[in-house]
mmCIF file of N, CA and C in Angstrom:
data_model
loop_
_atom_site.group_PDB
_atom_site.id
_atom_site.type_symbol
_atom_site.label_atom_id
_atom_site.label_comp_id
_atom_site.label_asym_id
_atom_site.label_seq_id
_atom_site.Cartn_x
_atom_site.Cartn_y
_atom_site.Cartn_z
ATOM 1 N N UNK A 117 -21.422 1.650 -21.044
ATOM 2 C CA UNK A 117 -21.790 1.270 -19.859
ATOM 3 C C UNK A 117 -20.377 1.452 -19.011
ATOM 4 N N UNK A 118 -20.014 2.576 -18.679
ATOM 5 C CA UNK A 118 -18.746 2.559 -17.760
ATOM 6 C C UNK A 118 -18.988 2.966 -16.470
ATOM 7 N N UNK A 119 -18.721 1.873 -15.605
ATOM 8 C CA UNK A 119 -18.339 2.107 -14.166
ATOM 9 C C UNK A 119 -17.235 2.813 -13.642
ATOM 10 N N UNK A 120 -17.208 3.440 -12.528
ATOM 11 C CA UNK A 120 -16.216 4.271 -12.088
ATOM 12 C C UNK A 120 -15.634 3.297 -11.012
ATOM 13 N N UNK A 121 -14.332 3.352 -10.945
ATOM 14 C CA UNK A 121 -13.318 2.564 -10.103
ATOM 15 C C UNK A 121 -12.776 3.506 -8.796
ATOM 16 N N UNK A 122 -12.645 2.669 -8.035
ATOM 17 C CA UNK A 122 -11.815 3.333 -6.680
ATOM 18 C C UNK A 122 -10.653 2.408 -6.519
ATOM 19 N N UNK A 123 -9.590 3.098 -6.429
ATOM 20 C CA UNK A 123 -8.285 2.424 -6.052
ATOM 21 C C UNK A 123 -8.217 2.227 -4.776
ATOM 22 N N UNK A 124 -8.113 1.257 -4.361
ATOM 23 C CA UNK A 124 -7.937 0.573 -2.946
ATOM 24 C C UNK A 124 -6.585 0.721 -2.477
ATOM 25 N N UNK A 125 -5.507 0.587 -3.478
ATOM 26 C CA UNK A 125 -4.089 0.603 -3.051
ATOM 27 C C UNK A 125 -3.141 0.440 -3.949
ATOM 28 N N UNK A 126 -1.973 0.750 -3.889
ATOM 29 C CA UNK A 126 -0.810 0.539 -4.828
ATOM 30 C C UNK A 126 0.241 -0.097 -4.163
ATOM 31 N N UNK A 127 0.780 -1.168 -4.965
ATOM 32 C CA UNK A 127 1.654 -2.124 -4.457
ATOM 33 C C UNK A 127 2.823 -2.169 -5.224
ATOM 34 N N UNK A 128 4.036 -2.365 -4.904
ATOM 35 C CA UNK A 128 5.222 -2.337 -5.441
ATOM 36 C C UNK A 128 5.409 -3.315 -6.545
ATOM 37 N N UNK A 129 5.132 -4.600 -5.800
ATOM 38 C CA UNK A 129 5.244 -5.999 -6.803
ATOM 39 C C UNK A 129 3.708 -6.801 -6.731
ATOM 40 N N UNK A 130 3.403 -7.314 -8.028
ATOM 41 C CA UNK A 130 2.354 -8.178 -8.105
ATOM 42 C C UNK A 130 1.998 -9.001 -7.134
ATOM 43 N N UNK A 131 3.135 -9.618 -6.649
ATOM 44 C CA UNK A 131 2.878 -10.705 -5.494
ATOM 45 C C UNK A 131 2.406 -10.118 -4.333
ATOM 46 N N UNK A 132 2.813 -8.848 -3.981
ATOM 47 C CA UNK A 132 2.241 -8.218 -2.590
ATOM 48 C C UNK A 132 0.617 -8.019 -2.604
ATOM 49 N N UNK A 133 -0.052 -8.034 -3.817
ATOM 50 C CA UNK A 133 -1.488 -7.614 -3.789
ATOM 51 C C UNK A 133 -2.188 -9.015 -4.072
ATOM 52 N N UNK A 134 -1.633 -10.172 -4.034
ATOM 53 C CA UNK A 134 -2.251 -11.283 -4.355
ATOM 54 C C UNK A 134 -3.334 -11.814 -3.088
ATOM 55 N N UNK A 135 -2.864 -11.622 -1.967
ATOM 56 C CA UNK A 135 -3.819 -12.180 -0.813
ATOM 57 C C UNK A 135 -4.813 -11.308 -0.699
ATOM 58 N N UNK A 136 -4.572 -9.996 -0.714
ATOM 59 C CA UNK A 136 -5.597 -9.078 -0.662
ATOM 60 C C UNK A 136 -6.773 -9.296 -1.803
ATOM 61 N N UNK A 137 -6.054 -9.546 -3.102
ATOM 62 C CA UNK A 137 -7.203 -9.661 -4.077
ATOM 63 C C UNK A 137 -8.067 -10.868 -3.965
ATOM 64 N N UNK A 138 -7.354 -12.217 -3.335
ATOM 65 C CA UNK A 138 -8.133 -13.243 -3.150
ATOM 66 C C UNK A 138 -9.194 -13.245 -2.124
ATOM 67 N N UNK A 139 -8.772 -12.355 -1.003
ATOM 68 C CA UNK A 139 -9.716 -12.302 0.085
ATOM 69 C C UNK A 139 -10.886 -11.373 -0.438
ATOM 70 N N UNK A 140 -10.896 -10.469 -1.319
ATOM 71 C CA UNK A 140 -11.670 -9.597 -1.829
ATOM 72 C C UNK A 140 -12.863 -10.395 -2.890
ATOM 73 N N UNK A 141 -11.970 -11.305 -3.523
ATOM 74 C CA UNK A 141 -12.729 -11.977 -4.687
ATOM 75 C C UNK A 141 -13.510 -13.066 -3.806
ATOM 76 N N UNK A 142 -13.022 -13.387 -2.757
ATOM 77 C CA UNK A 142 -13.883 -14.524 -1.916
ATOM 78 C C UNK A 142 -15.030 -13.990 -1.202
ATOM 79 N N UNK A 143 -15.100 -12.767 -1.077
ATOM 80 C CA UNK A 143 -16.179 -12.100 -0.382
ATOM 81 C C UNK A 143 -17.155 -11.767 -1.546
ATOM 82 N N UNK A 144 -16.729 -12.273 -2.674
ATOM 83 C CA UNK A 144 -17.829 -11.482 -3.693
ATOM 84 C C UNK A 144 -17.495 -10.330 -4.454
ATOM 85 N N UNK A 145 -16.548 -9.425 -4.175
ATOM 86 C CA UNK A 145 -15.920 -8.243 -4.606
ATOM 87 C C UNK A 145 -15.314 -8.513 -5.908
ATOM 88 N N UNK A 146 -15.708 -7.802 -7.134
ATOM 89 C CA UNK A 146 -14.799 -7.916 -8.373
ATOM 90 C C UNK A 146 -13.725 -7.015 -8.180
ATOM 91 N N UNK A 147 -12.530 -7.529 -8.467
ATOM 92 C CA UNK A 147 -11.123 -6.753 -8.251
ATOM 93 C C UNK A 147 -10.596 -6.610 -9.727
ATOM 94 N N UNK A 148 -9.762 -5.604 -9.981
ATOM 95 C CA UNK A 148 -9.139 -5.447 -11.320
ATOM 96 C C UNK A 148 -7.712 -5.043 -10.749
ATOM 97 N N UNK A 149 -6.842 -5.528 -11.343
ATOM 98 C CA UNK A 149 -5.476 -4.949 -11.052
ATOM 99 C C UNK A 149 -4.607 -4.196 -12.380
ATOM 100 N N UNK A 150 -4.590 -2.904 -12.163
ATOM 101 C CA UNK A 150 -3.927 -2.039 -13.167
ATOM 102 C C UNK A 150 -2.572 -2.117 -13.262
ATOM 103 N N UNK A 151 -1.918 -2.334 -14.540
ATOM 104 C CA UNK A 151 -0.344 -2.596 -14.611
ATOM 105 C C UNK A 151 0.160 -3.612 -14.152
ATOM 106 N N UNK A 152 -0.717 -4.819 -13.846
ATOM 107 C CA UNK A 152 -0.128 -6.161 -13.524
ATOM 108 C C UNK A 152 0.667 -6.808 -14.471
ATOM 109 N N UNK A 153 0.055 -6.835 -15.726
ATOM 110 C CA UNK A 153 1.026 -7.295 -16.883
ATOM 111 C C UNK A 153 2.251 -6.478 -17.159
ATOM 112 N N UNK A 154 2.201 -5.031 -17.117
ATOM 113 C CA UNK A 154 3.369 -4.424 -17.236
ATOM 114 C C UNK A 154 4.461 -4.953 -16.467
ATOM 115 N N UNK A 155 4.094 -5.092 -14.982
ATOM 116 C CA UNK A 155 5.056 -5.343 -14.087
ATOM 117 C C UNK A 155 5.361 -6.762 -14.033
ATOM 118 N N UNK A 156 4.661 -7.579 -14.505
ATOM 119 C CA UNK A 156 4.912 -9.074 -14.815
ATOM 120 C C UNK A 156 6.123 -9.142 -15.637
ATOM 121 N N UNK A 157 6.158 -8.380 -16.746
ATOM 122 C CA UNK A 157 7.037 -8.369 -17.772
ATOM 123 C C UNK A 157 8.436 -7.610 -17.493
ATOM 124 N N UNK A 158 8.130 -6.630 -16.590
ATOM 125 C CA UNK A 158 9.330 -5.596 -16.063
ATOM 126 C C UNK A 158 9.069 -5.271 -14.744
ATOM 127 N N UNK A 159 9.528 -5.974 -13.705
ATOM 128 C CA UNK A 159 9.162 -5.406 -12.209
ATOM 129 C C UNK A 159 10.102 -4.430 -11.838
ATOM 130 N N UNK A 160 11.252 -4.192 -12.675
ATOM 131 C CA UNK A 160 11.983 -3.120 -12.108
ATOM 132 C C UNK A 160 11.588 -1.573 -12.686
ATOM 133 N N UNK A 161 10.343 -1.476 -13.319
ATOM 134 C CA UNK A 161 9.894 -0.296 -13.402
ATOM 135 C C UNK A 161 8.844 0.103 -12.439
ATOM 136 N N UNK A 162 8.541 -0.883 -11.706
ATOM 137 C CA UNK A 162 7.416 -0.457 -10.507
ATOM 138 C C UNK A 162 7.406 0.964 -10.087
ATOM 139 N N UNK A 163 8.553 1.334 -9.582
ATOM 140 C CA UNK A 163 8.594 3.020 -9.006
ATOM 141 C C UNK A 163 8.228 3.938 -10.077
ATOM 142 N N UNK A 164 8.693 3.635 -11.182
ATOM 143 C CA UNK A 164 8.270 4.768 -12.340
ATOM 144 C C UNK A 164 6.771 4.771 -12.518
ATOM 145 N N UNK A 165 6.317 3.549 -12.552
ATOM 146 C CA UNK A 165 4.697 3.760 -12.993
ATOM 147 C C UNK A 165 3.664 3.746 -11.561
ATOM 148 N N UNK A 166 4.295 3.707 -10.553
ATOM 149 C CA UNK A 166 3.520 3.800 -9.381
ATOM 150 C C UNK A 166 2.961 2.279 -8.804
ATOM 151 N N UNK A 167 3.669 1.369 -9.356
ATOM 152 C CA UNK A 167 3.151 -0.007 -8.730
ATOM 153 C C UNK A 167 1.840 -0.522 -9.519
ATOM 154 N N UNK A 168 1.569 -1.568 -8.971
ATOM 155 C CA UNK A 168 0.244 -2.565 -9.495
ATOM 156 C C UNK A 168 -0.811 -1.606 -8.648
ATOM 157 N N UNK A 169 -1.842 -1.487 -9.156
ATOM 158 C CA UNK A 169 -3.026 -0.760 -8.369
ATOM 159 C C UNK A 169 -4.207 -1.640 -8.380
ATOM 160 N N UNK A 170 -4.675 -1.828 -7.067
ATOM 161 C CA UNK A 170 -5.883 -2.751 -6.657
ATOM 162 C C UNK A 170 -6.979 -1.792 -6.940
ATOM 163 N N UNK A 171 -7.955 -2.030 -8.100
ATOM 164 C CA UNK A 171 -9.153 -1.338 -8.167
ATOM 165 C C UNK A 171 -10.450 -2.186 -7.683
ATOM 166 N N UNK A 172 -11.256 -1.561 -7.216
ATOM 167 C CA UNK A 172 -12.899 -2.032 -7.105
ATOM 168 C C UNK A 172 -13.735 -1.052 -7.582
ATOM 169 N N UNK A 173 -15.079 -1.563 -7.931
ATOM 170 C CA UNK A 173 -15.964 -0.605 -8.098
ATOM 171 C C UNK A 173 -16.521 0.276 -7.005
ATOM 172 N N UNK A 174 -16.895 1.381 -7.201
ATOM 173 C CA UNK A 174 -17.232 2.387 -6.204
ATOM 174 C C UNK A 174 -18.353 2.134 -5.448
ATOM 175 N N UNK A 175 -19.285 1.146 -6.093
ATOM 176 C CA UNK A 175 -20.101 0.511 -5.231
ATOM 177 C C UNK A 175 -19.751 -0.302 -4.182
ATOM 178 N N UNK A 176 -18.720 -0.899 -4.352
ATOM 179 C CA UNK A 176 -17.922 -1.978 -3.352
ATOM 180 C C UNK A 176 -17.118 -1.235 -2.554
ATOM 181 N N UNK A 177 -16.869 -0.023 -2.498
ATOM 182 C CA UNK A 177 -15.734 0.580 -1.973
ATOM 183 C C UNK A 177 -15.928 0.499 -0.370
ATOM 184 N N UNK A 178 -16.910 0.609 0.021
ATOM 185 C CA UNK A 178 -16.910 0.571 1.681
ATOM 186 C C UNK A 178 -16.714 -0.770 2.268
ATOM 187 N N UNK A 179 -17.328 -1.809 1.659
ATOM 188 C CA UNK A 179 -16.891 -3.317 1.975
ATOM 189 C C UNK A 179 -15.503 -3.518 1.702
ATOM 190 N N UNK A 180 -15.035 -3.269 0.596
ATOM 191 C CA UNK A 180 -13.517 -3.495 0.072
ATOM 192 C C UNK A 180 -12.590 -2.819 1.222
ATOM 193 N N UNK A 181 -12.947 -1.420 1.667
ATOM 194 C CA UNK A 181 -12.036 -0.930 2.379
ATOM 195 C C UNK A 181 -12.119 -1.558 3.916
ATOM 196 N N UNK A 182 -13.283 -1.955 4.376
ATOM 197 C CA UNK A 182 -13.500 -2.751 5.602
ATOM 198 C C UNK A 182 -12.754 -4.186 5.713
ATOM 199 N N UNK A 183 -12.524 -4.815 4.712
ATOM 200 C CA UNK A 183 -11.974 -6.011 4.594
ATOM 201 C C UNK A 183 -10.375 -5.823 4.184
ATOM 202 N N UNK A 184 -9.961 -4.686 3.509
ATOM 203 C CA UNK A 184 -8.543 -4.393 3.316
ATOM 204 C C UNK A 184 -8.109 -4.042 4.823
ATOM 205 N N UNK A 185 -8.773 -3.196 5.347
ATOM 206 C CA UNK A 185 -8.064 -2.485 6.727
ATOM 207 C C UNK A 185 -7.891 -3.940 7.733
ATOM 208 N N UNK A 186 -8.875 -4.833 7.578
ATOM 209 C CA UNK A 186 -8.886 -5.861 8.425
ATOM 210 C C UNK A 186 -7.821 -6.861 8.362
ATOM 211 N N UNK A 187 -7.272 -6.913 6.950
ATOM 212 C CA UNK A 187 -6.217 -7.739 6.693
ATOM 213 C C UNK A 187 -4.804 -7.158 6.401
ATOM 214 N N UNK A 188 -5.008 -6.024 6.331
ATOM 215 C CA UNK A 188 -3.671 -5.132 6.111
ATOM 216 C C UNK A 188 -2.603 -5.284 7.218
ATOM 217 N N UNK A 189 -1.278 -5.477 6.705
ATOM 218 C CA UNK A 189 -0.149 -5.668 7.541
ATOM 219 C C UNK A 189 0.350 -4.180 8.010
ATOM 220 N N UNK A 190 0.297 -3.986 9.304
ATOM 221 C CA UNK A 190 0.634 -2.638 9.884
ATOM 222 C C UNK A 190 2.071 -2.854 10.464
ATOM 223 N N UNK A 191 2.624 -1.704 10.466
ATOM 224 C CA UNK A 191 4.158 -1.851 10.846
ATOM 225 C C UNK A 191 4.431 -2.057 12.399
ATOM 226 N N UNK A 192 5.217 -2.820 12.570
ATOM 227 C CA UNK A 192 5.687 -3.428 13.895
ATOM 228 C C UNK A 192 7.106 -2.903 13.939
ATOM 229 N N UNK A 193 7.221 -2.956 15.570
ATOM 230 C CA UNK A 193 8.901 -2.681 15.954
ATOM 231 C C UNK A 193 9.514 -4.039 15.911
ATOM 232 N N UNK A 194 10.700 -3.861 16.587
ATOM 233 C CA UNK A 194 11.705 -5.106 16.674
ATOM 234 C C UNK A 194 11.125 -6.327 17.650
ATOM 235 N N UNK A 195 10.345 -5.720 18.651
ATOM 236 C CA UNK A 195 9.758 -6.628 19.653
ATOM 237 C C UNK A 195 8.445 -7.226 19.034
ATOM 238 N N UNK A 196 7.890 -6.644 17.784
ATOM 239 C CA UNK A 196 6.556 -7.425 17.250
ATOM 240 C C UNK A 196 5.205 -6.452 17.605
ATOM 241 N N UNK A 197 5.876 -5.416 18.287
ATOM 242 C CA UNK A 197 4.323 -4.462 18.725
ATOM 243 C C UNK A 197 4.025 -3.635 17.666
ATOM 244 N N UNK A 198 2.824 -3.373 17.569
ATOM 245 C CA UNK A 198 2.296 -2.441 16.531
ATOM 246 C C UNK A 198 3.057 -1.042 16.932
ATOM 247 N N UNK A 199 3.465 -0.110 15.756
ATOM 248 C CA UNK A 199 3.948 1.226 15.921
ATOM 249 C C UNK A 199 2.806 2.035 16.232
ATOM 250 N N UNK A 200 2.990 2.772 17.365
ATOM 251 C CA UNK A 200 2.211 4.041 17.915
ATOM 252 C C UNK A 200 2.381 5.184 17.405
ATOM 253 N N UNK A 201 1.310 5.634 16.539
ATOM 254 C CA UNK A 201 1.616 7.119 16.134
ATOM 255 C C UNK A 201 1.799 8.202 17.432
ATOM 256 N N UNK A 202 2.809 8.956 17.447
ATOM 257 C CA UNK A 202 3.106 9.859 18.449
ATOM 258 C C UNK A 202 1.954 11.113 18.414
ATOM 259 N N UNK A 203 1.459 11.308 17.095
ATOM 260 C CA UNK A 203 0.387 12.515 17.164
ATOM 261 C C UNK A 203 -0.943 12.092 17.764
ATOM 262 N N UNK A 204 -1.486 10.821 17.078
ATOM 263 C CA UNK A 204 -2.968 10.575 17.709
ATOM 264 C C UNK A 204 -3.071 9.395 18.188
ATOM 265 N N UNK A 205 -1.908 8.564 18.605
ATOM 266 C CA UNK A 205 -1.883 7.358 19.257
ATOM 267 C C UNK A 205 -2.503 6.237 18.596
ATOM 268 N N UNK A 206 -2.686 6.285 17.194
ATOM 269 C CA UNK A 206 -3.220 5.060 16.698
ATOM 270 C C UNK A 206 -2.317 4.134 16.389
ATOM 271 N N UNK A 207 -2.682 2.684 16.146
ATOM 272 C CA UNK A 207 -1.673 1.685 15.978
ATOM 273 C C UNK A 207 -2.078 1.252 14.435
ATOM 274 N N UNK A 208 -2.020 2.223 13.605
ATOM 275 C CA UNK A 208 -2.403 1.905 12.258
ATOM 276 C C UNK A 208 -1.167 2.626 11.392
ATOM 277 N N UNK A 209 0.167 2.208 11.493
ATOM 278 C CA UNK A 209 1.058 2.839 10.728
ATOM 279 C C UNK A 209 1.693 1.780 9.695
ATOM 280 N N UNK A 210 1.916 2.281 8.468
ATOM 281 C CA UNK A 210 2.663 1.686 7.507
ATOM 282 C C UNK A 210 4.073 2.374 7.281
ATOM 283 N N UNK A 211 5.106 1.158 6.807
ATOM 284 C CA UNK A 211 6.314 1.563 6.484
ATOM 285 C C UNK A 211 6.165 2.502 5.145
ATOM 286 N N UNK A 212 7.058 3.738 5.376
ATOM 287 C CA UNK A 212 6.914 4.927 4.456
ATOM 288 C C UNK A 212 8.363 5.366 3.876
ATOM 289 N N UNK A 213 8.372 5.273 2.648
ATOM 290 C CA UNK A 213 9.629 5.848 1.939
ATOM 291 C C UNK A 213 9.131 6.775 0.819
ATOM 292 N N UNK A 214 9.701 8.098 0.931
ATOM 293 C CA UNK A 214 9.095 9.309 0.198
ATOM 294 C C UNK A 214 10.013 9.089 -1.170
ATOM 295 N N UNK A 215 11.040 8.666 -1.286
ATOM 296 C CA UNK A 215 11.894 8.704 -2.415
ATOM 297 C C UNK A 215 12.137 9.784 -3.533
ATOM 298 N N UNK A 216 12.327 10.892 -2.839
ATOM 299 C CA UNK A 216 12.098 12.104 -3.709
ATOM 300 C C UNK A 216 13.401 12.701 -4.560
ATOM 301 N N UNK A 217 14.372 12.164 -4.144
ATOM 302 C CA UNK A 217 15.612 12.581 -4.845
ATOM 303 C C UNK A 217 15.729 11.415 -5.877
ATOM 304 N N UNK A 218 16.776 11.672 -6.856
ATOM 305 C CA UNK A 218 17.188 10.765 -7.773
ATOM 306 C C UNK A 218 18.026 9.697 -7.244
ATOM 307 N N UNK A 219 18.853 10.041 -6.095
ATOM 308 C CA UNK A 219 19.624 9.042 -5.565
ATOM 309 C C UNK A 219 18.705 8.009 -4.924
ATOM 310 N N UNK A 220 17.682 8.462 -4.237
ATOM 311 C CA UNK A 220 17.096 7.387 -3.383
ATOM 312 C C UNK A 220 15.954 6.688 -4.598
ATOM 313 N N UNK A 221 15.674 7.024 -5.292
ATOM 314 C CA UNK A 221 14.884 6.390 -6.503
ATOM 315 C C UNK A 221 15.818 5.145 -7.266
ATOM 316 N N UNK A 222 17.092 5.673 -7.405
ATOM 317 C CA UNK A 222 18.126 4.593 -7.851
ATOM 318 C C UNK A 222 18.426 3.600 -6.781
ATOM 319 N N UNK A 223 18.851 3.966 -5.717
ATOM 320 C CA UNK A 223 19.151 3.156 -4.624
ATOM 321 C C UNK A 223 18.215 3.398 -3.359
ATOM 322 N N UNK A 224 16.961 2.740 -3.386
ATOM 323 C CA UNK A 224 16.099 2.934 -2.388
ATOM 324 C C UNK A 224 16.341 2.295 -1.046
ATOM 325 N N UNK A 225 17.083 1.243 -1.088
ATOM 326 C CA UNK A 225 17.694 0.638 0.169
ATOM 327 C C UNK A 225 18.770 1.642 1.165
ATOM 328 N N UNK A 226 18.956 2.717 0.555
ATOM 329 C CA UNK A 226 19.736 3.697 1.386
ATOM 330 C C UNK A 226 19.064 4.685 2.283
ATOM 331 N N UNK A 227 17.535 4.621 1.738
ATOM 332 C CA UNK A 227 16.794 5.607 2.507
ATOM 333 C C UNK A 227 16.364 5.272 3.876
ATOM 334 N N UNK A 228 16.290 6.109 4.615
ATOM 335 C CA UNK A 228 16.099 5.488 6.096
ATOM 336 C C UNK A 228 14.624 5.308 6.194
ATOM 337 N N UNK A 229 14.188 4.129 6.899
ATOM 338 C CA UNK A 229 12.699 3.734 7.250
ATOM 339 C C UNK A 229 11.905 4.863 7.934
ATOM 340 N N UNK A 230 10.851 5.179 7.542
ATOM 341 C CA UNK A 230 9.836 5.979 8.302
ATOM 342 C C UNK A 230 8.589 5.201 8.426
ATOM 343 N N UNK A 231 7.688 5.876 9.295
ATOM 344 C CA UNK A 231 6.086 5.170 9.368
ATOM 345 C C UNK A 231 5.349 6.215 9.213
ATOM 346 N N UNK A 232 4.253 5.990 8.527
ATOM 347 C CA UNK A 232 3.200 6.785 8.375
ATOM 348 C C UNK A 232 1.792 6.351 8.640
ATOM 349 N N UNK A 233 1.347 7.206 9.679
ATOM 350 C CA UNK A 233 0.113 6.908 10.289
ATOM 351 C C UNK A 233 -1.157 6.895 9.307
ATOM 352 N N UNK A 234 -1.908 5.787 9.232
ATOM 353 C CA UNK A 234 -3.050 5.871 8.230
ATOM 354 C C UNK A 234 -4.363 6.623 8.616
ATOM 355 N N UNK A 235 -4.166 7.002 9.835
ATOM 356 C CA UNK A 235 -4.998 7.649 10.781
ATOM 357 C C UNK A 235 -5.199 9.340 10.524
ATOM 358 N N UNK A 236 -3.878 9.821 10.680
ATOM 359 C CA UNK A 236 -3.826 11.313 10.573
ATOM 360 C C UNK A 236 -2.789 11.526 9.430
ATOM 361 N N UNK A 237 -2.047 10.541 9.048
ATOM 362 C CA UNK A 237 -0.983 10.932 7.832
ATOM 363 C C UNK A 237 0.441 11.559 8.486
ATOM 364 N N UNK A 238 0.379 11.350 9.747
ATOM 365 C CA UNK A 238 1.915 11.885 10.354
ATOM 366 C C UNK A 238 2.954 10.979 10.081
ATOM 367 N N UNK A 239 3.984 11.693 9.740
ATOM 368 C CA UNK A 239 5.219 10.659 9.226
ATOM 369 C C UNK A 239 6.258 10.884 10.377
ATOM 370 N N UNK A 240 6.752 9.729 10.943
ATOM 371 C CA UNK A 240 7.653 9.632 12.138
ATOM 372 C C UNK A 240 8.941 8.813 11.625
ATOM 373 N N UNK A 241 10.022 8.737 12.359
ATOM 374 C CA UNK A 241 11.246 7.912 12.377
ATOM 375 C C UNK A 241 11.024 7.348 13.397
ATOM 376 N N UNK A 242 11.485 5.914 13.232
ATOM 377 C CA UNK A 242 11.720 4.975 14.479
ATOM 378 C C UNK A 242 12.491 5.387 15.733
#
């Protein structure tokens, strides 16, 4: 009896997913964390395996997405205002790092911060 899962999100560290996991479980949505134990034993390999994945059943996908989008932290500027996408004017952006080169994978703190709009996937610099 195999049920299919939907990956709601991937997070760099296990601690980053705990609030969302708790809120979904409080709403009665079963939540599964893939690679949680691996990252608890060695958090430095998070980028190599794609972080900890937050999974829900496909039958709970719509309700889980609604809750996730409600409590998600969106990117803000230095004044605390939400970042506005220059392409679609949405206020739903997250900090984005692409880490394409080996240098940025080894030293991610040198990569310039960018923002990715969750509405149109447009990537912009501050």
